[in-house]
Short mmCIF file of C-alpha atoms in Angstrom, two decimals:
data_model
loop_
_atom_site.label_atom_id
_atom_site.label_comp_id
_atom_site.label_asym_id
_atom_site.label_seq_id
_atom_site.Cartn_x
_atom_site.Cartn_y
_atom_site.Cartn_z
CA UNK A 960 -26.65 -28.12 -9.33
CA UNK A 961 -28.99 -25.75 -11.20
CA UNK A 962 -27.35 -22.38 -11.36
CA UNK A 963 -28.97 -19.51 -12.90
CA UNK A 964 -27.26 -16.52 -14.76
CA UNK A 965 -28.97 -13.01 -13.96
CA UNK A 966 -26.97 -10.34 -15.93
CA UNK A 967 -23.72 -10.07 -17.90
CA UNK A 968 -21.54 -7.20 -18.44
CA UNK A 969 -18.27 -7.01 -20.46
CA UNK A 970 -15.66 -5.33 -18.05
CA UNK A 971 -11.56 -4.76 -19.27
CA UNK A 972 -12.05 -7.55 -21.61
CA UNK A 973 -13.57 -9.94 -19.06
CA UNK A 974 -16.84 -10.53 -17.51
CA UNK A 975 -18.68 -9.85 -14.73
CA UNK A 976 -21.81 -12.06 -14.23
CA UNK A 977 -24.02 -12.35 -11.78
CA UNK A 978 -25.51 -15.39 -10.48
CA UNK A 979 -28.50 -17.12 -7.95
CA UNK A 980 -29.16 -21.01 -7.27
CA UNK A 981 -30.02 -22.95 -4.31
CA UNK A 982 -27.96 -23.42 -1.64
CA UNK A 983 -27.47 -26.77 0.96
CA UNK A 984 -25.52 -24.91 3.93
CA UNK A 985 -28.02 -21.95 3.02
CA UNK A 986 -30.93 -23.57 2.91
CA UNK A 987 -32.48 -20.75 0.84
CA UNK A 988 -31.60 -19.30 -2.54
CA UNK A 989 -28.40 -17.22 -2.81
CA UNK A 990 -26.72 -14.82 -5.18
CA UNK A 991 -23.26 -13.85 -6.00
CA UNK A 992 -20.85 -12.32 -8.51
CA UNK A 993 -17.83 -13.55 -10.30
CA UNK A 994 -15.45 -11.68 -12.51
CA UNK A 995 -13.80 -13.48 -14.88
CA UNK A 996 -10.42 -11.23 -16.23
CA UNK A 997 -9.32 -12.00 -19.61
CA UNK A 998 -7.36 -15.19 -19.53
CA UNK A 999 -10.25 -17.27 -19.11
CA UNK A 1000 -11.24 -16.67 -22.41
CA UNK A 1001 -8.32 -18.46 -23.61
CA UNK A 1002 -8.74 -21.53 -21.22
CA UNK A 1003 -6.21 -20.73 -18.54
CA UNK A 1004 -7.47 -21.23 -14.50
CA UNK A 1005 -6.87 -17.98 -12.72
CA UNK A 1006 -6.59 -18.03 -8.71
CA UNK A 1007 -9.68 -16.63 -7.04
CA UNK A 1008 -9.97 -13.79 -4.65
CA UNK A 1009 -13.23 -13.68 -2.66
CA UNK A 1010 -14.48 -10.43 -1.01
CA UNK A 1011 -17.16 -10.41 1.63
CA UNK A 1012 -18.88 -7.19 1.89
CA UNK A 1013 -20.18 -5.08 4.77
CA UNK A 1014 -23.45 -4.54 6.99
CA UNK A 1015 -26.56 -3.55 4.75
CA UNK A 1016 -24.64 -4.84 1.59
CA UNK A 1017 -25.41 -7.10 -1.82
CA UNK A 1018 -22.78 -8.66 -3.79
CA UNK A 1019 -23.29 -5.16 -5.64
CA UNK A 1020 -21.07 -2.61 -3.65
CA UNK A 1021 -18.15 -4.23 -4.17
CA UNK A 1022 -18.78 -4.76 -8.03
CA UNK A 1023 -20.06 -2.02 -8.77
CA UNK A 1024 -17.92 1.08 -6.50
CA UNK A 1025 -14.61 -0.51 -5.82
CA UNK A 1026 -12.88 -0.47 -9.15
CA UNK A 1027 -11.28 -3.71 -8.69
CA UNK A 1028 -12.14 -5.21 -12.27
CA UNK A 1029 -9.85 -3.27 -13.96
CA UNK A 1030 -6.50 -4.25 -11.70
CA UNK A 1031 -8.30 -7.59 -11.48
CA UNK A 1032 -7.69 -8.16 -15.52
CA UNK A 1033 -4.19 -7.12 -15.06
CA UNK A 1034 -3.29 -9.35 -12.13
CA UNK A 1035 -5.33 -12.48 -14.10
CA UNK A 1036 -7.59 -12.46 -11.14
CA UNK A 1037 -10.83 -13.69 -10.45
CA UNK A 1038 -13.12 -11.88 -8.16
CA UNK A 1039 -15.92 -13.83 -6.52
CA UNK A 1040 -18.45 -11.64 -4.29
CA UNK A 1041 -21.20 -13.35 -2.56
CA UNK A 1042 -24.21 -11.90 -1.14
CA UNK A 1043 -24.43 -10.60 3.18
CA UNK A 1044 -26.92 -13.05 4.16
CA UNK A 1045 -29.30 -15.72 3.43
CA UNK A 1046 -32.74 -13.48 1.78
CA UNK A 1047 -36.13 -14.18 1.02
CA UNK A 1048 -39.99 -13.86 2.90
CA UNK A 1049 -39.00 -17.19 4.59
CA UNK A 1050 -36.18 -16.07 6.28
CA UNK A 1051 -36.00 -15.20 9.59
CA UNK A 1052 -35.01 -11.41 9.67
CA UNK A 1053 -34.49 -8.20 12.45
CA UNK A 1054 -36.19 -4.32 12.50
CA UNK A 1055 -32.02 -3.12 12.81
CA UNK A 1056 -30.19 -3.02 10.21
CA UNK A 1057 -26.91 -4.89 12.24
CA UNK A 1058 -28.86 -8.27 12.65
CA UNK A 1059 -31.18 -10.60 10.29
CA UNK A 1060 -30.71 -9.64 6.20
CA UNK A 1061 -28.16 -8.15 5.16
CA UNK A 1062 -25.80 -8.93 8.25
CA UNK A 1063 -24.99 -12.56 8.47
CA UNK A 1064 -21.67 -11.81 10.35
CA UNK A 1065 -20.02 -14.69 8.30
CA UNK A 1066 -21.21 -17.29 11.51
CA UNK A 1067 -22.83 -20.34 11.73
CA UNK A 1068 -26.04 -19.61 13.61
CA UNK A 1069 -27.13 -22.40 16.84
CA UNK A 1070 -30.09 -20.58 17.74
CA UNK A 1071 -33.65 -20.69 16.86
CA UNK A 1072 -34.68 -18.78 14.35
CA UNK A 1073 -31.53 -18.10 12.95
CA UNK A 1074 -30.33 -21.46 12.68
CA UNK A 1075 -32.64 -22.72 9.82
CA UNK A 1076 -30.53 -20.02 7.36
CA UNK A 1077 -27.70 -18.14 8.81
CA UNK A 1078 -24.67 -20.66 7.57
CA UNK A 1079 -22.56 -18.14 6.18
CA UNK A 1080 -19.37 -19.40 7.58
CA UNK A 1081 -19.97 -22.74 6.20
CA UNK A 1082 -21.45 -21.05 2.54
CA UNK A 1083 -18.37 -18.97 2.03
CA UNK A 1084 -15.67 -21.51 3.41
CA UNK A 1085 -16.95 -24.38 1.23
CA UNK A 1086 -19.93 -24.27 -0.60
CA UNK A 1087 -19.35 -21.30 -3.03
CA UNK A 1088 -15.56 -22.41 -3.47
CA UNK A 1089 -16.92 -26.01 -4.71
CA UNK A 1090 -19.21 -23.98 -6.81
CA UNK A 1091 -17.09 -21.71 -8.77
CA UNK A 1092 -14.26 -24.07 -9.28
CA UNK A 1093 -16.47 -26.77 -10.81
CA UNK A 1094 -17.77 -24.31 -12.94
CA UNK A 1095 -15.82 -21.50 -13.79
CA UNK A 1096 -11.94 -21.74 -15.13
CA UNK A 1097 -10.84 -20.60 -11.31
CA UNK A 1098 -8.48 -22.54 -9.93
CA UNK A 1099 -8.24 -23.57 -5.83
CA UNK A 1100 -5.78 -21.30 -5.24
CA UNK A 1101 -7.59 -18.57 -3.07
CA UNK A 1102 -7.36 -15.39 -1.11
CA UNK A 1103 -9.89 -13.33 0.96
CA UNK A 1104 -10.83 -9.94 1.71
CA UNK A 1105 -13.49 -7.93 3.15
CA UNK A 1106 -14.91 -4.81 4.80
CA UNK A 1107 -16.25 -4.10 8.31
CA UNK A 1108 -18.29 -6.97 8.80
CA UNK A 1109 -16.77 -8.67 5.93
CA UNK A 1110 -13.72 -7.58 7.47
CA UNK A 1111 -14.51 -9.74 10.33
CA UNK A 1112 -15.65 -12.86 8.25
CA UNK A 1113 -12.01 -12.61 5.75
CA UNK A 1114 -10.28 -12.47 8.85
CA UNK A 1115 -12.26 -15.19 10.98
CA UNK A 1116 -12.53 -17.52 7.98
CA UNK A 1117 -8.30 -17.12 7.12
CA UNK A 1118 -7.27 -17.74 10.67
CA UNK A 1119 -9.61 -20.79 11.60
CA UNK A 1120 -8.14 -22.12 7.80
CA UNK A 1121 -4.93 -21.53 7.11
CA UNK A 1122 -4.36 -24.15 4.62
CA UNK A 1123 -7.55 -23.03 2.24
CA UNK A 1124 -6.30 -19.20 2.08
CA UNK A 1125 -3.04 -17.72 0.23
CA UNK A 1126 -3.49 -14.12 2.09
CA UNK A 1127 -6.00 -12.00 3.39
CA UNK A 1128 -7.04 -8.74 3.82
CA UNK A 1129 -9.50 -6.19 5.14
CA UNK A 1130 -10.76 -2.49 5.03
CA UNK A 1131 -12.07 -1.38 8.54
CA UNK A 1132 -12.94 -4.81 9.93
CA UNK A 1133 -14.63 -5.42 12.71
CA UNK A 1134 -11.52 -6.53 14.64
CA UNK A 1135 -12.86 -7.70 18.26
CA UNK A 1136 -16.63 -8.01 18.12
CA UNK A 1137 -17.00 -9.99 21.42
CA UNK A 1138 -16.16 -6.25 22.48
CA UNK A 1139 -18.29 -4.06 20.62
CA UNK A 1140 -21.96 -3.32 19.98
CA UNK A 1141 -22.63 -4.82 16.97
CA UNK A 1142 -20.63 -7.98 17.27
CA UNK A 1143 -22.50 -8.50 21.38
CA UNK A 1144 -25.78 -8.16 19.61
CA UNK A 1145 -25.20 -10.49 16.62
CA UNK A 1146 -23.42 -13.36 18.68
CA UNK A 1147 -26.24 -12.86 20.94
CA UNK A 1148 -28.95 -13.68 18.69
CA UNK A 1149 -26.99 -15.65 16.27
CA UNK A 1150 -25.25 -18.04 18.94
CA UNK A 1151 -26.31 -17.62 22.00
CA UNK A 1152 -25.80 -16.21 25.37
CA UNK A 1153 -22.26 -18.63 26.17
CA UNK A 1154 -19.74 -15.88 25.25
CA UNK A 1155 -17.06 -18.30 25.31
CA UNK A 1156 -17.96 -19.97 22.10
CA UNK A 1157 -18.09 -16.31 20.11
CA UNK A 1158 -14.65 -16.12 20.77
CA UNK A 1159 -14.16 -18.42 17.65
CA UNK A 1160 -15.54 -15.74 15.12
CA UNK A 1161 -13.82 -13.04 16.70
CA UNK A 1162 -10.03 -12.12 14.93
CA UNK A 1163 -8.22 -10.47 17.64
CA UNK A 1164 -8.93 -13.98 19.69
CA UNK A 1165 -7.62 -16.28 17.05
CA UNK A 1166 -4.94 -14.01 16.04
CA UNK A 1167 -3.56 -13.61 19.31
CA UNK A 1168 -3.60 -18.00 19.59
CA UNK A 1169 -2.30 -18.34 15.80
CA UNK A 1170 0.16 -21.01 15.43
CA UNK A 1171 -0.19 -21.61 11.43
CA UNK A 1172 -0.30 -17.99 9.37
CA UNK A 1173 -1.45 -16.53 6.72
CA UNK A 1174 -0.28 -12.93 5.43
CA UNK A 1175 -2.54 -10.45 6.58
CA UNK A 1176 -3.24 -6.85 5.55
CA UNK A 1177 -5.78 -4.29 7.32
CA UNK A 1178 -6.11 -0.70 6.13
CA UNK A 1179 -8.10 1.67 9.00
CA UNK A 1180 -9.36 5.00 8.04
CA UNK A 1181 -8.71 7.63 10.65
CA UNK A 1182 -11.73 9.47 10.27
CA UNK A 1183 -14.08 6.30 10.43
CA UNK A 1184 -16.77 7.10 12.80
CA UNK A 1185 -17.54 3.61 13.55
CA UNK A 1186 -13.33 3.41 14.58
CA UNK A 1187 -13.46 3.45 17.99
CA UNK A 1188 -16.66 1.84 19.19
CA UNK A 1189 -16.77 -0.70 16.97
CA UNK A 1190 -13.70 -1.47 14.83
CA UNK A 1191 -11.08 -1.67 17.30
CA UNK A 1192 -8.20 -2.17 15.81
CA UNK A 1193 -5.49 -1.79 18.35
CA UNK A 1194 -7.26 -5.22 19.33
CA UNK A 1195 -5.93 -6.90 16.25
CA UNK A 1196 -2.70 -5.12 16.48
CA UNK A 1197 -1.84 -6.36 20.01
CA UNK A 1198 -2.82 -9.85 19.65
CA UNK A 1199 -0.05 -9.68 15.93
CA UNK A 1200 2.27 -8.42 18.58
CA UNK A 1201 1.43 -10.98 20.85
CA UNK A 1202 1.62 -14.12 18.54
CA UNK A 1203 3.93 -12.85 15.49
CA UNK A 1204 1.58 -12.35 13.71
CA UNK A 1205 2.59 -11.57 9.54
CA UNK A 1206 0.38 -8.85 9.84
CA UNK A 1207 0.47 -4.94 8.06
CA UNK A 1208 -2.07 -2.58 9.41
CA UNK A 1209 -2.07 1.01 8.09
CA UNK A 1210 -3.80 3.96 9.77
CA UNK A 1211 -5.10 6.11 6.97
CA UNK A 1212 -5.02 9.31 7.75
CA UNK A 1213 -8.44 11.64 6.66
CA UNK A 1214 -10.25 8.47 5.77
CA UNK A 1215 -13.89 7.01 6.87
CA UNK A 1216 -15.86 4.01 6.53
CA UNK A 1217 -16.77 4.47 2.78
CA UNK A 1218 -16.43 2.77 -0.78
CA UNK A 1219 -14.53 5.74 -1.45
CA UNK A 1220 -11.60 4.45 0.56
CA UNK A 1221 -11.94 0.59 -0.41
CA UNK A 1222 -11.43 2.58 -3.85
CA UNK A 1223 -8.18 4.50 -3.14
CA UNK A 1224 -6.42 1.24 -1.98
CA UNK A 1225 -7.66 -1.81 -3.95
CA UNK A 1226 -5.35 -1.97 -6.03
CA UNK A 1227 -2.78 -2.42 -3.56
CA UNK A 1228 -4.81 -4.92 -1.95
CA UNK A 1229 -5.20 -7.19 -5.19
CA UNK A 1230 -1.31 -6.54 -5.60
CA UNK A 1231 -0.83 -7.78 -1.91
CA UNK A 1232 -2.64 -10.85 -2.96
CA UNK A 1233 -1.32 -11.51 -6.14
CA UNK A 1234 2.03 -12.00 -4.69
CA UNK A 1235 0.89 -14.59 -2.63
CA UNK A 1236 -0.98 -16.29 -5.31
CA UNK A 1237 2.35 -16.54 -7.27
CA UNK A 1238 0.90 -13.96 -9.84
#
């Protein structure tokens, strides 16, 4: 596979590099990030944790406003941040901002003209994986997390695949989106109008049927003004409840939707996930 390297930067004595080549499930090019901590350099495989970012994002935001390298090269981490969406002039795409590039919702599209790119469920579960562990020194011992709609996809992906994921966890995900405006218009376009088949992208759904689990952690800012139209996390919380569900969801108090709070709580997020990765 022909993979091409767009920029290097040295970051806590590792690297973060960013990357594009041509993707099968995709059927486009795509674009992510990797950070490799320090103990690559001298051979060892590090466990991977893979964040999927939110509505309007690149592999960028993450990267570049979260802060995560730094606990990252600590922990012996990797970090592997892959793009929103299928891009390019050939790809189908939407006026809104919530539908077409940039907001893949982390599905596999069925309808027309969606279905020629929007993979992302199938691009994130096992094409990037193959990819980085056949090329980088990262191991296939892996974790997820995400925001908002990445939030969603972390979640969706961990709970339909128990056995691929360590742990998981999510800032302000999109908990129920066959409930909510954004999810209703996505699975709209992106699958169609038979509502019972979006019930396998949406968390609280699967969560509340779980029988095999992975550890879970959500943190919800209080003052998110997407929080109760869209995010709706007492969703996610009753269907735990309802199943037993291993998971810890924290209302932050004076918080909102921003990088700014993915930034006050990473670290504890890539210490919640370094447990589980036997780190």
């Amino acid at each position: 596979m022909t993979i091409e390297n767009l920029s290097s930067n040295r970051s806590f004595g590792g690297w973060h590099k960013q990357y594009r080549h041509q993707s099968e499930s995709i059927n486009c090019e795509m674009r992510f990030a990797i950070y490799l901590p320090p103990q690559t350099a001298l051979g060892e495989k590090v466990p991977a944790l893979y964040w999927l970012s939110g509505l309007t994002c690149t592999d960028e935001n993450f990267m570049q406003k979260a802060g995560a390298q730094q606990f990252a090269a600590r922990l012996g981490m990797a970090l592997v941040a892959p793009d929103t969406s299928p891009r390019g002039d050939a790809v189908a795409d939407d006026e809104g901002y919530d539908l077409g590039q940039g907001a893949g919702f982390y599905v596999n599209a069925t309808e027309a003209p969606w279905s020629r790119h929007y993979h992302m469920y199938d691009y994130v579960l096992d094409e990037l994986p193959k990819l980085v562990e056949s090329l980088f020194p990262v191991s296939g011992e892996r974790a997820l997390a995400g925001h908002s709609m990445g939030g969603h996809g972390a979640l969706v992906l961990a709970l339909r695949n128990p056995e691929r994921y360590r742990s998981v966890s999510a800032f302000s995900p999109i908990a129920n989106p066959v409930n909510c405006p954004w999810g209703r218009k996505a699975f709209t376009a992106y699958l169609g109008g038979d509502t019972a088949g979006w019930e396998e992208y949406d968390a609280s759904v699967l969560m509340r049927q779980a029988t095999a689990k992975v550890p879970a952690l959500v943190d919800q800012g209080e003052a998110d003004d997407f929080l109760a139209e869209q995010l709706k996390p007492e969703m996610l919380e009753a269907a735990a409840a309802a199943s037993d569900y291993p998971l810890q969801l924290r209302r932050r108090e004076g918080y909102d939707h921003s990088y700014y709070f993915i930034a006050s709580f990473i670290d504890e997020h890539l210490r919640f996930h370094a447990r589980h990765l036997g780190l």
